[in-house]
Amino acid sequence: MTRLSIRGVGVVGGFGCGLEAFDRALVSGVASTMQVTPVPGNESVLRSAFLADTAPLEEFLNKRALRRIDHFSRLALLGSHLALQDAGMLGAIPERVGLVIASGYGALRTTFSFLDSIIEDGDSCASPTHFSNSVHNAAAAHVAIKLNIGGPNLTVSQFEMSVSSALLTAQLWLEEGRVDHVVFGGVDEYSAVLGYCWERFLGSESTEEMAPFDLARQTALVGEGSAFFVLSREETASPYGAIDRVSLGHLSGGLPILPKDPVYILGADGHRQCSAKYPELVPQGASVASYAPLYGSLPVGQAFDLAAAALAMRDGRLCATPGHVAEETDWQIVGTEELGQRDICCLKMDDNGGYGFLTVTKGRG
Amino acid sequence: MAIKEKLKKILVEELNLEDMTAEEIEDSTPLFGEGLGLDSLDAVELVVLIQKHFGIEIQDMEEGREAFESVETLAGFIDERLKG
């Protein structure tokens, strides 16, 4: 299949805005969480969450242009602008560009605001703007309009497999020659309803620090943000490398053929039931890292793993897994070390045996 | 609160006109085009907001077109419907 050259990267999350902020977080290993109150009317229950600030979007779009655009779409707009700026394509978008956005939850805040408005004011007084922003592909529409991306446009939602699934589409479009570039990104947002659900389901196991390799413990903290990429057919080598292979499947179909001796960036994000699946696929002794403690747990976390892999390729070094690292594990947990000639495999597993992985290799050409 | 002031507050807060305050909106400023710069989606939103805040349904778009010229015309329309 066509190798996807990574030409630009744009990220926003709990660590801040932009690649430099993400790189600082990776190097320092310091997580930046905020406190949320997940129980309505009870200010005494506080939980840590990785929340993203979209204020830097005003560097690209004025307030008037943003007035009908909700937080979810702002996350997508900020990530996509940053990625295109990084690729040197902002303001000079070529004609044959496609857009694929992955999201596990979609625009949660607007969706629930819209539903609340129906309950409170009746369906005849429900906000048309809220409705139009609540549909899953609203963010992709806003991005395409603001950035003048005129090619095919798709939003993919397959919960934790959303990123791998959406990447397969991006790869197909480039393989078929439908487009020359794809703006690709993953977006998910925090909402009060999501916080409430986490509290109801996981509140008794709440923690202040994520420990992704304590596979038997529930240590997830909720996160939000977006990670975008400009992907092209590989004609010249990019310092960020290229996505060589994307695979999506289920363990019931047999074990997939994994790349040989890569560094694994696992999507293990502190959810015990999902974490328990990784040993079924990742061989003993494999080199593994997890950077979820820097951006939190969100269905499109794999997009942030891809950003971490692209930075590792660019800089030729790996950053240590942040947070609490289990002492007993069958894997080699990477520290701050040279990447060498190794490839990086970003692997995400769900609690049902589904898997999605992508392999990032050095650029060629 | 007088209808005009309430309308201006609704325009700024519910249509997210973050770059202006209610006090900055003049009674005669056109709502659409060169005035406040509202567009067709705002018009639909405004129909819903009028119903929500004043209990007035605008079903005839010709009627709405005249009413939606400015805050002044809209306030007059609402006042008339409330009295009628």
XYZ file of C-alpha atoms in Angstrom:
449
model
C 0.000 0.000 0.000
C 0.989 3.608 -0.435
C 3.280 4.998 2.255
C 1.830 8.102 3.872
C 4.493 10.743 4.247
C 3.856 12.921 7.306
C 4.390 16.501 6.086
C 2.960 18.456 9.008
C 1.712 17.914 12.541
C -0.668 20.043 14.657
C -1.708 19.154 18.194
C -3.689 20.716 21.017
C -4.515 19.062 24.318
C -4.017 19.203 28.049
C -0.294 19.762 27.459
C -0.962 23.024 25.592
C -1.087 24.126 21.987
C 1.321 23.161 19.235
C 4.202 20.786 18.652
C 6.603 22.667 20.898
C 4.239 22.347 23.854
C 3.754 18.649 23.125
C 7.494 18.120 22.763
C 8.141 19.907 26.067
C 5.622 17.635 27.760
C 7.200 14.526 26.203
C 10.697 15.544 27.253
C 9.772 16.665 30.767
C 7.191 13.953 31.382
C 5.158 16.477 33.319
C 1.373 16.174 32.982
C -0.847 19.257 33.153
C -4.305 18.500 34.425
C -7.167 20.720 35.517
C -9.901 20.056 38.027
C -13.474 19.358 36.921
C -16.615 18.917 39.006
C -18.331 15.862 37.532
C -21.289 15.807 39.933
C -23.782 18.595 39.183
C -24.324 20.768 42.225
C -21.547 19.144 44.225
C -18.437 21.301 44.111
C -16.657 19.118 46.641
C -16.137 16.242 44.182
C -13.144 17.189 42.062
C -11.443 15.078 39.421
C -8.375 15.678 37.303
C -8.839 16.014 33.548
C -6.705 16.988 30.558
C -8.552 19.941 29.027
C -7.582 21.887 25.922
C -7.690 25.657 25.408
C -8.677 26.787 21.920
C -7.967 30.497 22.474
C -4.883 30.313 20.180
C -7.298 29.749 17.286
C -7.772 33.526 17.195
C -4.323 33.684 15.628
C -5.920 32.153 12.531
C -9.595 33.184 12.615
C -11.291 36.260 14.045
C -13.987 36.111 16.696
C -16.792 36.853 14.264
C -15.780 33.903 12.087
C -15.883 31.649 15.134
C -19.127 32.789 16.680
C -21.212 29.815 15.556
C -18.438 27.276 15.936
C -18.487 25.104 19.045
C -15.606 23.804 21.147
C -15.389 20.498 19.296
C -15.076 22.161 15.909
C -12.638 24.719 17.336
C -10.403 21.861 18.459
C -10.518 20.500 14.907
C -9.901 23.920 13.375
C -6.945 24.627 15.626
C -5.325 21.247 15.020
C -5.802 21.437 11.259
C -4.489 25.012 11.011
C -1.409 24.077 13.029
C -0.731 21.000 10.882
C -1.042 22.948 7.640
C 1.124 25.747 9.036
C 3.730 23.158 10.012
C 3.580 21.723 6.490
C 4.026 25.190 4.961
C 0.652 24.889 3.240
C -1.447 27.341 5.250
C -2.834 29.973 2.898
C -1.683 27.990 -0.102
C -3.887 24.907 -0.050
C -3.474 22.877 -3.232
C -6.582 21.813 -5.147
C -6.561 18.070 -4.634
C -6.716 17.834 -0.854
C -9.017 15.510 1.078
C -10.066 15.725 4.710
C -10.655 12.836 7.106
C -11.559 13.376 10.743
C -11.783 10.635 13.354
C -13.802 10.996 16.531
C -14.968 8.480 19.090
C -17.599 10.692 20.691
C -18.299 13.555 18.279
C -19.477 16.957 19.496
C -20.615 15.885 22.956
C -21.201 19.346 24.444
C -23.349 20.574 21.586
C -25.197 17.283 21.238
C -26.281 17.361 24.871
C -27.005 21.106 24.781
C -29.287 20.468 21.830
C -31.037 17.609 23.611
C -31.356 19.731 26.774
C -32.945 22.545 24.760
C -35.578 20.134 23.439
C -36.358 18.969 26.960
C -36.440 22.485 28.408
C -38.069 24.504 25.627
C -39.757 21.931 23.402
C -38.724 20.775 19.951
C -40.095 23.877 18.228
C -37.610 26.033 20.164
C -34.574 23.799 19.718
C -31.621 25.759 18.371
C -30.964 25.174 14.649
C -27.322 26.133 15.200
C -26.935 23.574 17.960
C -28.490 20.962 15.726
C -26.200 21.716 12.806
C -23.157 21.585 15.074
C -24.273 18.394 16.788
C -23.981 16.189 13.721
C -20.720 14.271 13.613
C -19.387 15.768 10.392
C -19.959 19.414 11.397
C -16.325 19.853 12.412
C -15.096 18.531 9.070
C -17.450 20.940 7.311
C -16.136 23.908 9.309
C -12.532 22.898 8.615
C -13.179 22.479 4.894
C -14.951 25.852 4.654
C -12.417 27.838 6.671
C -9.393 26.254 5.016
C -10.894 25.988 1.545
C -10.325 22.246 1.329
C -12.375 21.217 -1.683
C -11.650 17.497 -1.955
C -13.508 14.532 -0.478
C -14.504 14.956 3.141
C -15.274 12.201 5.621
C -15.790 11.793 9.356
C -15.180 8.353 10.842
C -16.482 7.237 14.211
C -15.537 3.763 15.372
C -14.903 4.535 19.025
C -11.356 3.470 19.977
C -10.616 2.210 16.474
C -11.606 5.538 14.892
C -8.046 6.663 14.141
C -6.882 3.447 12.466
C -10.149 3.178 10.574
C -9.967 6.770 9.334
C -6.311 6.360 8.358
C -7.249 3.424 6.148
C -9.530 5.770 4.224
C -6.797 8.404 3.910
C -4.427 5.749 2.636
C -7.001 4.510 0.127
C -7.637 7.987 -1.261
C -3.927 8.523 -1.823
C -3.499 5.015 -3.247
C -6.341 5.570 -5.718
C -4.985 8.955 -6.720
C -8.222 10.693 -5.740
C -6.182 13.306 -3.881
C -2.573 14.399 -3.572
C -2.737 15.244 0.131
C -4.992 14.386 3.042
C -5.537 16.544 6.088
C -6.141 13.899 8.716
C -6.987 14.345 12.381
C -8.480 12.882 15.516
C -10.712 14.962 17.799
C -12.571 14.290 21.029
C -13.871 16.630 23.677
C -14.749 16.593 27.353
C -18.284 17.436 28.375
C -20.148 17.674 31.664
C -22.166 14.589 30.720
C -18.986 12.636 29.981
C -17.549 13.711 33.342
C -20.743 12.598 35.052
C -20.618 9.212 33.323
C -16.980 8.713 34.292
C -17.863 9.527 37.876
C -20.767 7.091 37.900
C -18.803 4.254 36.332
C -15.271 4.879 37.560
C -15.525 7.357 40.424
C -14.778 4.797 43.117
C -11.487 4.003 41.364
C -10.449 7.584 40.825
C -6.763 8.367 40.703
C -4.548 11.404 40.335
C -1.838 9.824 38.207
C -2.162 7.601 35.169
C -0.169 4.372 35.239
C -0.671 2.759 31.814
C 1.530 -0.261 32.498
C -0.191 -1.161 35.744
C -2.452 -3.228 33.556
C -4.618 -4.533 36.368
C -5.395 -1.074 37.811
C -7.950 1.456 36.616
C -5.944 4.692 36.384
C -7.467 6.525 33.417
C -8.021 10.282 33.525
C -10.316 11.829 30.953
C -8.715 13.898 28.189
C -9.671 16.019 25.200
C -7.907 17.565 22.259
C -7.040 17.144 18.627
C -4.063 15.846 16.682
C -3.859 16.607 12.955
C -1.492 15.642 10.166
C -0.864 16.531 6.574
C -0.289 13.264 4.734
C 0.995 12.884 1.178
C 2.266 10.172 -1.114
C 5.940 9.794 -0.327
C 7.956 11.491 -3.046
C 10.622 12.975 -0.817
C 11.619 11.993 2.689
C 9.953 13.906 5.503
C 11.762 14.313 8.825
C 8.599 13.057 10.530
C 8.831 9.811 8.597
C 5.994 7.970 6.925
C 3.147 5.687 7.892
C 4.106 2.438 6.268
C 1.212 0.254 7.247
C -2.229 0.610 8.799
C -4.126 -2.422 10.047
C -7.477 -2.919 11.698
C -8.836 -6.225 12.955
C -10.019 -8.425 15.780
C -8.175 -11.055 17.766
C -10.904 -13.562 16.932
C -9.553 -13.502 13.373
C -6.117 -14.629 14.546
C -3.038 -12.690 15.500
C -1.924 -10.158 12.909
C 1.608 -10.091 11.553
C 3.274 -7.326 13.486
C 6.298 -5.354 12.324
C 9.655 -6.848 13.312
C 11.115 -5.549 16.589
C 9.601 -2.076 16.578
C 9.159 0.240 19.496
C 5.500 0.022 20.474
C 3.656 3.119 21.532
C 0.688 1.528 23.208
C -2.684 3.168 23.452
C -2.885 1.787 26.984
C -4.506 4.702 28.774
C -5.341 3.351 32.191
C -8.572 1.531 31.347
C -8.133 -1.850 32.970
C -10.347 -3.833 30.594
C -8.584 -2.526 27.488
C -5.129 -2.753 29.039
C -5.642 -6.444 29.748
C -5.750 -7.104 26.003
C -2.288 -5.766 25.118
C -0.309 -8.790 26.383
C -2.303 -10.934 23.955
C -0.713 -9.118 21.039
C 2.519 -7.473 22.152
C 5.306 -10.059 22.508
C 7.243 -10.481 25.738
C 10.421 -8.479 25.826
C 9.126 -5.906 23.341
C 10.128 -2.273 23.807
C 7.033 -0.305 24.801
C 6.089 3.252 25.696
C 2.830 5.016 26.502
C 2.334 8.769 26.415
C -1.324 8.798 27.455
C -0.332 10.280 30.850
C 0.391 13.525 28.938
C -2.907 13.852 27.082
C -5.310 11.628 29.024
C -7.751 8.986 27.983
C -9.834 9.705 24.904
C -10.986 7.472 22.046
C -8.699 9.152 19.510
C -5.619 8.912 21.716
C -3.892 6.980 18.941
C -3.647 10.226 16.956
C -1.510 11.683 19.769
C 0.574 8.505 19.754
C 1.144 9.087 16.048
C 2.264 12.650 16.801
C 4.689 11.318 19.416
C 6.010 8.815 16.863
C 6.491 11.573 14.268
C 8.469 13.640 16.780
C 10.582 10.624 17.703
C 11.398 10.128 14.010
C 12.223 13.808 13.580
C 14.507 13.956 16.606
C 15.874 10.403 16.479
C 15.096 9.847 20.133
C 12.416 8.370 22.328
C 11.028 9.956 25.444
C 10.449 8.010 28.622
C 6.950 6.928 29.557
C 5.720 9.596 31.968
C 3.987 9.023 35.253
C 4.072 5.981 37.442
C 5.716 3.035 35.672
C 5.088 -0.500 36.893
C 8.164 -2.323 38.050
C 6.963 -5.774 37.053
C 6.176 -6.180 33.405
C 7.024 -8.595 30.615
C 8.047 -5.711 28.382
C 11.025 -3.384 28.188
C 9.633 0.035 29.031
C 11.640 2.585 27.091
C 13.434 5.388 28.828
C 14.922 8.463 27.208
C 17.005 6.808 24.538
C 18.113 6.892 20.914
C 15.561 5.574 18.442
C 18.237 4.199 16.139
C 16.940 2.385 13.079
C 13.837 1.063 14.781
C 10.326 1.551 13.434
C 7.497 2.641 15.703
C 4.211 0.778 15.941
C 1.280 2.692 17.441
C -1.113 0.059 18.720
C -4.597 0.590 20.100
C -6.724 -2.175 21.540
C -10.281 -2.125 22.793
C -11.828 -4.177 25.548
C -13.428 -6.545 23.075
C -10.317 -7.759 21.270
C -10.404 -5.223 18.483
C -7.061 -3.779 17.447
C -5.778 -1.046 15.195
C -2.127 -0.343 14.549
C 0.008 1.741 12.286
C 3.727 1.621 11.694
C 5.837 4.738 11.339
C 9.199 4.389 9.624
C 11.914 6.782 8.579
C 11.228 8.815 5.462
C 12.514 7.597 2.100
C 13.278 9.313 -1.132
C -36.570 45.303 30.507
C -37.824 47.132 27.399
C -38.272 44.994 24.299
C -35.447 46.729 22.403
C -32.934 46.208 25.184
C -33.998 42.606 25.633
C -33.652 42.026 21.898
C -30.163 43.511 21.825
C -29.129 41.314 24.725
C -30.533 38.247 22.952
C -28.712 39.168 19.739
C -25.353 39.515 21.467
C -25.619 36.570 23.823
C -27.554 34.001 21.840
C -26.078 34.738 18.425
C -22.623 35.040 20.006
C -21.781 38.497 18.678
C -18.653 38.472 20.799
C -17.130 41.483 19.091
C -19.857 43.913 20.244
C -21.979 44.780 23.249
C -25.733 45.260 23.439
C -25.176 48.967 24.096
C -23.284 49.347 20.834
C -26.245 48.208 18.735
C -28.298 51.141 17.481
C -32.038 50.747 17.101
C -31.944 51.426 13.367
C -28.893 49.312 12.476
C -29.844 46.712 9.830
C -29.690 43.204 11.299
C -28.467 41.611 8.083
C -25.834 42.466 5.501
C -23.755 45.536 6.220
C -25.388 46.169 9.596
C -24.847 43.513 12.238
C -23.771 41.090 9.539
C -26.308 38.389 10.368
C -27.088 35.758 7.744
C -29.816 33.294 6.809
C -28.911 30.792 9.533
C -29.153 33.633 12.057
C -32.611 34.424 10.683
C -33.749 30.872 11.423
C -32.162 31.069 14.859
C -33.865 34.404 15.459
C -37.289 32.971 14.628
C -36.719 30.314 17.297
C -35.409 32.870 19.809
C -38.437 35.142 19.333
C -40.691 32.185 20.032
C -38.646 31.098 23.018
C -38.324 34.503 24.680
C -41.562 36.238 23.649
C -43.876 33.333 22.820
C -44.444 34.683 19.314
C -44.432 32.373 16.323
C -43.357 33.795 12.991
C -44.830 31.532 10.359
C -45.070 33.921 7.429
C -41.597 34.663 6.105
C -42.822 37.805 4.310
C -43.991 39.128 7.655
C -40.664 38.142 9.182
C -38.680 39.801 6.402
C -40.122 43.220 7.262
C -39.848 42.668 10.977
C -36.211 41.578 10.759
C -34.938 44.809 9.225
C -33.660 46.290 12.488
C -34.053 46.109 16.259
C -36.585 48.919 15.961
C -38.804 47.110 13.445
C -38.488 43.817 15.291
C -39.386 45.404 18.633
C -42.376 47.084 16.962
C -43.492 43.766 15.494
C -43.206 42.007 18.849
C -44.988 44.835 20.660
C -47.846 44.702 18.163
C -48.205 40.929 18.441
C -48.099 41.026 22.243
C -50.881 43.637 22.323
C -52.936 41.898 19.664
